[in-house]
CSV table of C-alpha atoms and ligand atoms in Angstrom, one decimal:
chain,number,residue,atom,x,y,z
A,926,MET,CA,34.7,125.0,102.8
A,927,MET,CA,34.3,121.9,105.6
A,928,THR,CA,38.1,122.4,108.0
A,929,ALA,CA,38.6,120.0,110.7
A,930,ALA,CA,41.6,121.4,112.3
A,931,ASN,CA,42.6,118.5,114.3
A,932,ALA,CA,42.7,116.0,111.6
A,933,PHE,CA,45.5,117.5,110.1
A,934,THR,CA,49.4,118.9,110.6
A,935,PRO,CA,49.7,121.8,108.3
A,936,SER,CA,53.6,123.0,108.3
A,937,ALA,CA,54.8,126.4,109.1
A,938,GLU,CA,54.5,128.1,105.7
A,939,VAL,CA,51.1,125.9,104.8
A,940,ALA,CA,49.8,127.5,108.2
A,941,GLU,CA,50.4,131.0,107.4
A,942,ALA,CA,49.5,130.9,103.6
A,943,LEU,CA,45.6,129.9,104.8
A,944,GLN,CA,45.5,131.9,107.1
A,945,SER,CA,46.4,135.2,105.3
A,946,GLY,CA,44.1,134.1,102.0
A,947,ARG,CA,47.6,133.3,100.0
A,948,PRO,CA,46.9,130.4,97.0
A,949,VAL,CA,47.8,126.5,98.0
A,950,VAL,CA,47.8,123.9,95.6
A,951,ALA,CA,48.0,120.7,97.4
A,952,LEU,CA,50.0,117.9,95.8
A,953,GLU,CA,50.2,113.9,96.7
A,954,SER,CA,52.7,111.6,97.4
A,955,THR,CA,51.5,108.1,96.1
A,956,ILE,CA,52.9,109.5,92.2
A,957,VAL,CA,56.3,109.6,94.4
A,958,THR,CA,56.2,106.7,96.1
A,959,HIS,CA,54.6,104.4,94.0
A,960,GLY,CA,54.5,106.1,90.7
A,961,MET,CA,57.9,106.3,90.1
A,962,PRO,CA,61.6,105.1,90.5
A,963,PHE,CA,64.3,107.1,93.2
A,964,PRO,CA,65.7,109.7,92.2
A,965,GLN,CA,63.7,110.5,89.3
A,966,ASN,CA,60.7,110.6,91.7
A,967,LEU,CA,62.4,113.4,94.4
A,968,GLU,CA,63.7,115.6,91.2
A,969,THR,CA,59.8,115.6,90.0
A,970,ALA,CA,58.3,116.5,93.4
A,971,GLN,CA,60.7,119.1,94.1
A,972,ARG,CA,60.4,120.9,90.5
A,973,VAL,CA,56.7,120.8,90.9
A,974,GLU,CA,57.2,122.7,94.3
A,975,ALA,CA,59.0,124.8,92.7
A,976,THR,CA,56.7,125.6,89.8
A,977,VAL,CA,54.2,126.0,92.4
A,978,ARG,CA,56.2,128.5,94.1
A,979,GLU,CA,57.1,130.7,90.7
A,980,ARG,CA,53.6,131.1,90.1
A,981,GLY,CA,52.5,132.5,93.2
A,982,ALA,CA,51.3,130.0,94.9
A,983,VAL,CA,52.6,127.8,98.0
A,984,PRO,CA,52.8,124.1,97.8
A,985,ALA,CA,51.5,121.5,100.1
A,986,THR,CA,52.4,118.1,99.5
A,987,ILE,CA,50.3,115.5,101.2
A,988,ALA,CA,51.2,112.6,103.3
A,989,VAL,CA,50.7,110.0,106.6
A,990,VAL,CA,54.6,110.3,108.7
A,991,GLY,CA,54.1,108.5,111.2
A,992,GLY,CA,50.0,108.7,111.7
A,993,ASP,CA,50.6,112.4,111.4
A,994,LEU,CA,48.4,113.8,108.1
A,995,ARG,CA,50.6,116.2,107.2
A,996,VAL,CA,49.7,119.2,105.3
A,997,GLY,CA,52.8,120.1,103.5
A,998,LEU,CA,56.8,118.4,104.2
A,999,THR,CA,59.8,119.7,104.8
A,1000,SER,CA,62.7,119.5,102.4
A,1001,ASP,CA,64.0,116.6,104.3
A,1002,GLU,CA,60.4,114.8,104.9
A,1003,LEU,CA,59.7,114.7,101.0
A,1004,GLU,CA,63.3,113.2,100.5
A,1005,ALA,CA,62.9,110.6,103.4
A,1006,LEU,CA,59.6,109.7,101.8
A,1007,ALA,CA,60.9,109.3,98.3
A,1008,LYS,CA,63.7,106.6,99.6
A,1009,ALA,CA,61.5,104.9,101.7
A,1010,GLU,CA,60.4,101.3,101.1
A,1011,ASP,CA,57.4,99.2,102.1
A,1012,VAL,CA,54.8,102.6,102.5
A,1013,MET,CA,51.5,102.4,102.5
A,1014,LYS,CA,49.4,103.6,99.8
A,1015,LEU,CA,46.2,105.3,101.1
A,1016,SER,CA,43.0,105.6,99.5
A,1017,ARG,CA,39.5,106.6,101.4
A,1018,ALA,CA,39.2,103.0,102.8
A,1019,ASP,CA,42.8,103.0,104.5
A,1020,LEU,CA,44.0,107.2,105.4
A,1021,ALA,CA,42.4,106.6,109.1
A,1022,PHE,CA,43.7,103.2,109.5
A,1023,ALA,CA,47.3,104.5,108.9
A,1024,ILE,CA,46.6,107.4,111.4
A,1025,ALA,CA,45.0,105.3,114.1
A,1026,GLY,CA,48.1,102.5,113.5
A,1027,GLY,CA,51.1,105.3,113.2
A,1028,ARG,CA,52.1,104.4,110.1
A,1029,THR,CA,53.7,106.2,107.7
A,1030,GLY,CA,51.7,106.2,103.8
A,1031,SER,CA,51.7,108.1,100.6
A,1032,THR,CA,48.1,109.3,99.7
A,1033,THR,CA,46.7,109.0,96.7
A,1034,VAL,CA,44.3,111.2,94.3
A,1035,ALA,CA,41.1,110.2,96.6
A,1036,ALA,CA,43.3,110.8,100.1
A,1037,THR,CA,45.0,113.7,99.3
A,1038,MET,CA,42.1,115.2,97.9
A,1039,ILE,CA,40.1,114.4,101.3
A,1040,ALA,CA,43.1,116.0,103.2
A,1041,ALA,CA,43.1,119.0,101.0
A,1042,GLU,CA,39.4,119.9,101.4
A,1043,ARG,CA,39.7,119.3,105.5
A,1044,ALA,CA,42.5,121.7,105.2
A,1045,GLY,CA,40.9,124.5,103.2
A,1046,ILE,CA,42.6,124.1,100.1
A,1047,ALA,CA,40.5,124.5,96.9
A,1048,VAL,CA,43.2,123.5,94.0
A,1049,PHE,CA,45.1,120.3,93.7
A,1050,ALA,CA,47.5,119.0,91.0
A,1051,THR,CA,48.7,115.2,90.2
A,1052,GLY,CA,49.9,113.4,86.7
A,1053,GLY,CA,46.8,111.1,85.9
A,1054,ILE,CA,43.6,110.0,88.0
A,1055,GLY,CA,42.9,106.6,88.7
A,1056,GLY,CA,40.1,105.3,86.1
A,1057,VAL,CA,37.7,102.4,85.2
A,1058,HIS,CA,40.5,99.3,84.5
A,1059,ARG,CA,40.1,97.6,81.3
A,1060,GLY,CA,38.0,94.3,81.8
A,1061,ALA,CA,36.6,96.1,84.7
A,1062,GLU,CA,33.3,94.5,83.5
A,1063,THR,CA,34.7,91.2,84.8
A,1064,SER,CA,37.1,92.7,87.6
A,1065,PHE,CA,35.3,95.6,89.4
A,1066,ASP,CA,38.8,97.5,89.1
A,1067,ILE,CA,37.2,101.6,89.4
A,1068,SER,CA,39.5,103.2,91.8
A,1069,ALA,CA,38.1,105.2,95.0
A,1070,ASP,CA,39.6,108.5,92.8
A,1071,LEU,CA,36.1,108.7,90.4
A,1072,GLU,CA,33.9,108.2,93.9
A,1073,GLU,CA,36.0,110.8,95.6
A,1074,LEU,CA,35.8,113.1,92.3
A,1075,ALA,CA,32.0,112.7,93.3
A,1076,ARG,CA,31.6,113.8,96.8
A,1077,THR,CA,34.5,116.6,97.4
A,1078,GLY,CA,35.1,119.8,96.4
A,1079,VAL,CA,38.5,120.2,95.1
A,1080,ILE,CA,39.5,120.8,91.5
A,1081,VAL,CA,41.7,118.4,90.8
A,1082,VAL,CA,44.5,119.5,87.8
A,1083,CYS,CA,45.8,116.3,85.7
A,1084,ALA,CA,46.7,115.0,82.1
A,1085,GLY,CA,43.7,112.9,81.7
A,1086,ALA,CA,43.8,109.4,82.0
A,1087,LYS,CA,46.2,106.9,81.0
A,1088,ALA,CA,45.7,104.5,78.5
A,1089,ILE,CA,46.2,101.2,80.9
A,1090,LEU,CA,42.4,102.6,82.1
A,1091,ASP,CA,39.5,102.2,79.7
A,1092,ILE,CA,39.1,106.2,79.2
A,1093,ALA,CA,35.2,105.6,77.6
A,1094,LYS,CA,33.7,104.3,81.2
A,1095,THR,CA,35.8,106.5,83.1
A,1096,LEU,CA,34.3,109.5,81.6
A,1097,GLU,CA,31.0,107.8,81.6
A,1098,PHE,CA,31.3,106.9,85.4
A,1099,LEU,CA,32.6,111.0,85.7
A,1100,GLU,CA,28.9,112.2,83.7
A,1101,THR,CA,27.1,110.1,85.9
A,1102,LYS,CA,28.5,111.0,89.1
A,1103,GLY,CA,28.2,115.0,88.2
A,1104,VAL,CA,31.3,115.7,87.7
A,1105,PRO,CA,32.5,118.8,85.5
A,1106,VAL,CA,34.8,117.6,83.2
A,1107,VAL,CA,37.3,120.5,81.8
A,1108,GLY,CA,39.3,120.1,78.7
A,1109,TYR,CA,42.1,122.9,79.4
A,1110,ARG,CA,42.2,124.9,75.8
A,1111,THR,CA,41.5,121.5,74.0
A,1112,ASP,CA,38.6,120.0,72.7
A,1113,GLU,CA,39.7,116.4,73.2
A,1114,PHE,CA,40.3,114.4,76.6
A,1115,PRO,CA,44.0,114.0,76.6
A,1116,ALA,CA,45.9,110.4,77.9
A,1117,PHE,CA,48.5,111.4,79.6
A,1118,TRP,CA,51.2,110.5,77.7
A,1119,SER,CA,49.7,111.2,74.3
A,1120,ARG,CA,47.0,114.4,73.5
A,1121,GLU,CA,44.9,112.1,71.9
A,1122,SER,CA,42.5,109.7,73.6
A,1123,GLY,CA,39.5,109.6,70.2
A,1124,LEU,CA,37.4,110.5,72.9
A,1125,PRO,CA,35.5,114.6,73.6
A,1126,ALA,CA,36.2,116.7,76.4
A,1127,PRO,CA,32.7,117.2,77.9
A,1128,LEU,CA,33.7,120.6,78.4
A,1129,ARG,CA,36.2,123.6,77.6
A,1130,LEU,CA,38.0,126.5,78.9
A,1131,ASP,CA,40.9,128.2,78.1
A,1132,ASP,CA,42.6,129.7,80.9
A,1133,ALA,CA,43.1,129.7,84.6
A,1134,ALA,CA,40.6,133.0,85.3
A,1135,ALA,CA,37.5,131.1,83.5
A,1136,ILE,CA,37.8,127.8,85.6
A,1137,ALA,CA,37.8,130.2,88.8
A,1138,ALA,CA,34.8,131.7,87.7
A,1139,PHE,CA,33.0,128.0,86.6
A,1140,GLN,CA,34.1,126.8,90.0
A,1141,LYS,CA,32.8,130.1,91.5
A,1142,ALA,CA,29.4,129.4,89.6
A,1143,ARG,CA,29.6,126.4,90.8
A,1144,ASP,CA,30.3,127.1,94.7
A,1145,ARG,CA,27.3,129.7,94.5
A,1146,LEU,CA,25.1,126.7,93.7
A,1147,GLU,CA,26.1,124.6,96.6
A,1148,LEU,CA,26.8,121.6,94.1
A,1149,GLY,CA,29.5,120.0,96.5
A,1150,GLY,CA,31.9,117.8,94.6
A,1151,GLY,CA,35.4,117.9,92.5
A,1152,MET,CA,36.1,119.3,89.4
A,1153,LEU,CA,38.8,117.5,86.9
A,1154,VAL,CA,40.7,119.9,84.6
A,1155,ALA,CA,42.0,117.9,81.9
A,1156,ASN,CA,45.9,119.5,80.9
A,1157,PRO,CA,47.1,118.4,77.6
A,1158,LEU,CA,50.9,118.1,77.1
A,1159,ALA,CA,52.4,120.4,74.9
A,1160,PRO,CA,53.1,118.9,71.4
A,1161,ASP,CA,56.5,118.6,71.1
A,1162,LYS,CA,56.7,116.8,74.7
A,1163,ALA,CA,53.7,114.2,74.1
A,1164,LEU,CA,53.9,110.6,72.8
A,1165,PRO,CA,51.9,109.4,70.5
A,1166,ALA,CA,49.4,106.7,71.3
A,1167,ASP,CA,50.3,104.0,69.1
A,1168,ARG,CA,53.6,104.2,70.2
A,1169,VAL,CA,52.5,103.9,73.9
A,1170,GLU,CA,49.5,101.3,73.3
A,1171,GLY,CA,52.4,98.3,72.9
A,1172,TRP,CA,53.9,98.9,76.3
A,1173,ILE,CA,50.5,99.3,78.1
A,1174,ALA,CA,48.8,95.9,76.2
A,1175,GLN,CA,51.8,94.2,77.6
A,1176,ALA,CA,51.9,95.6,80.9
A,1177,ILE,CA,48.2,94.1,81.3
A,1178,ALA,CA,48.8,91.0,79.4
A,1179,GLU,CA,51.6,90.3,82.3
A,1180,SER,CA,49.6,91.8,85.6
A,1181,ARG,CA,46.9,89.3,84.9
A,1182,GLU,CA,49.5,86.1,84.2
A,1183,ARG,CA,50.6,87.6,87.5
A,1184,GLY,CA,47.3,87.3,89.0
A,1185,ILE,CA,48.0,91.4,90.5
A,1186,ALA,CA,44.6,92.7,92.2
A,1187,GLY,CA,43.4,95.0,94.3
A,1188,LYS,CA,46.0,98.2,94.8
A,1189,ASP,CA,48.8,96.5,93.6
A,1190,VAL,CA,47.1,97.1,89.7
A,1191,THR,CA,48.1,100.3,89.5
A,1192,PRO,CA,51.9,100.9,91.1
A,1193,PHE,CA,52.3,97.4,89.0
A,1194,LEU,CA,51.6,98.6,85.7
A,1195,LEU,CA,53.3,102.5,86.3
A,1196,GLN,CA,56.5,100.2,87.2
A,1197,ARG,CA,56.3,98.1,84.1
A,1198,ILE,CA,55.3,100.6,81.3
A,1199,VAL,CA,58.7,102.4,82.3
A,1200,GLU,CA,60.5,99.6,82.2
A,1201,LEU,CA,59.0,98.4,78.7
A,1202,SER,CA,59.9,101.8,77.2
A,1203,ASP,CA,63.2,102.3,78.5
A,1204,GLY,CA,62.3,105.3,80.8
A,1205,ARG,CA,61.2,107.3,77.5
A,1206,SER,CA,57.9,107.3,79.4
A,1207,LEU,CA,59.3,108.4,82.6
A,1208,ALA,CA,60.7,111.9,80.9
A,1209,THR,CA,57.3,112.7,79.2
A,1210,ASN,CA,55.8,111.8,83.0
A,1211,ILE,CA,57.9,114.3,84.5
A,1212,ASP,CA,57.3,117.2,82.2
A,1213,LEU,CA,53.2,117.1,82.3
A,1214,ILE,CA,52.9,117.0,86.3
A,1215,VAL,CA,55.1,120.1,86.0
A,1216,SER,CA,53.1,121.5,83.5
A,1217,ASN,CA,50.0,120.3,85.8
A,1218,ALA,CA,51.6,121.8,88.8
A,1219,ALA,CA,51.7,125.4,87.1
A,1220,LEU,CA,48.1,125.3,85.9
A,1221,ALA,CA,46.9,124.4,89.5
A,1222,ALA,CA,48.8,127.0,90.9
A,1223,ASP,CA,47.4,130.0,88.2
A,1224,ILE,CA,44.0,128.6,89.4
A,1225,ALA,CA,44.4,129.0,92.9
A,1226,VAL,CA,46.2,132.1,92.0
A,1227,ALA,CA,42.9,133.1,89.5
A,1228,LEU,CA,40.7,131.8,93.0
A,1229,SER,CA,42.4,134.0,95.6
A,1230,LYS,CA,41.4,136.9,93.5
A,1231,GLU,CA,38.1,139.5,94.8
A,1232,ASP,CA,35.1,139.0,92.2
B,1336,PSU,N1,48.0,106.9,87.5
B,1336,PSU,C1,49.1,107.8,87.1
B,1336,PSU,N2,50.1,107.6,87.9
B,1336,PSU,C2,50.4,107.5,89.3
B,1336,PSU,C3,48.5,107.0,90.0
B,1336,PSU,C4,47.7,107.3,88.9
B,1336,PSU,O1,48.8,108.3,86.3
B,1336,PSU,O2,51.0,108.0,90.4
B,1336,PSU,C5,48.1,107.0,91.4
B,1336,PSU,C6,47.6,108.3,91.9
B,1336,PSU,O3,48.0,108.3,93.2
B,1336,PSU,C7,46.4,107.6,91.9
B,1336,PSU,C8,46.4,105.9,92.6
B,1336,PSU,O4,45.2,108.2,92.5
B,1336,PSU,O5,47.7,105.9,91.8
B,1336,PSU,C9,45.2,105.4,91.9
B,1336,PSU,O6,45.6,104.3,92.4
B,1336,PSU,P1,44.4,102.9,92.2
B,1336,PSU,O7,44.1,102.8,90.3
B,1336,PSU,O8,44.8,101.8,92.8
B,1336,PSU,O9,43.2,103.9,92.6
B,1337,MN,MN1,42.3,100.0,91.3
């Protein structure tokens, strides 16, 4: 795996883990700054880090702090980021812009994948990925996360894609780009808060060791690019899709009325849905990120074992 030693600053714990070949799980920070309100964002980030540790891996939350690309934050730094306002939301296009300008920014799935690959971290846990937005045939709004999955060699564990997106087009895009999409213990691609999207998961695997074996076979073929693992929430915790749809439709209608565009679209929709659902979507969101972190840690541990 490519490493670019001068491009980032690992925490002492992450540096030690990477050097000794211990399993590490990358975590994104846009979910902290733009995906959830304070204080739930901080509590979630802390719970996610604790979950990764309980499963025997080291968490590496990634962000740009004062122009420094950090791989692994201290708890004080995580808290400061969770409270900060006017933090940039960084993707492939502007990650280096923030570094050059000495800015502070959180990393999306795309930018977190870039940092993880440069650091030599193979697995990354998030909530939901960005994708092809509804109406993309006229707006052209397609998240840079998808192109990143096509080119950057990291396994991304998520709960599928939010139904604020056009999930069918998102899956078509990933298929075109040759990105493997693996349903974990499911035949259906999950839709974040809901288990059901009505669309099949292209591939299915039922344990972390099988996912690690698949990745090792991909590595031997030098296929490059990432893998998407879609981990549905437990049935007793997930929300029914029809309940979520009303909130989504209203949030999208409002975003169009207000002319929200570009990188503001996803944060706007996420925030409005939390408001419209009276916070019910938020509890589900927290559960699924913790569940994804646990699976990502299991995959990282499985990858670190000798064949
Ligand atoms: N989807 C979620 N929660 C999130 C995001 C997406 O369910 O917090 C964040 C992630 O950081 C993702 C980014 O990479 O939004 C995608 O933004 P855009 O659609 O502007 O590419
Ligand atoms: Mn977009």
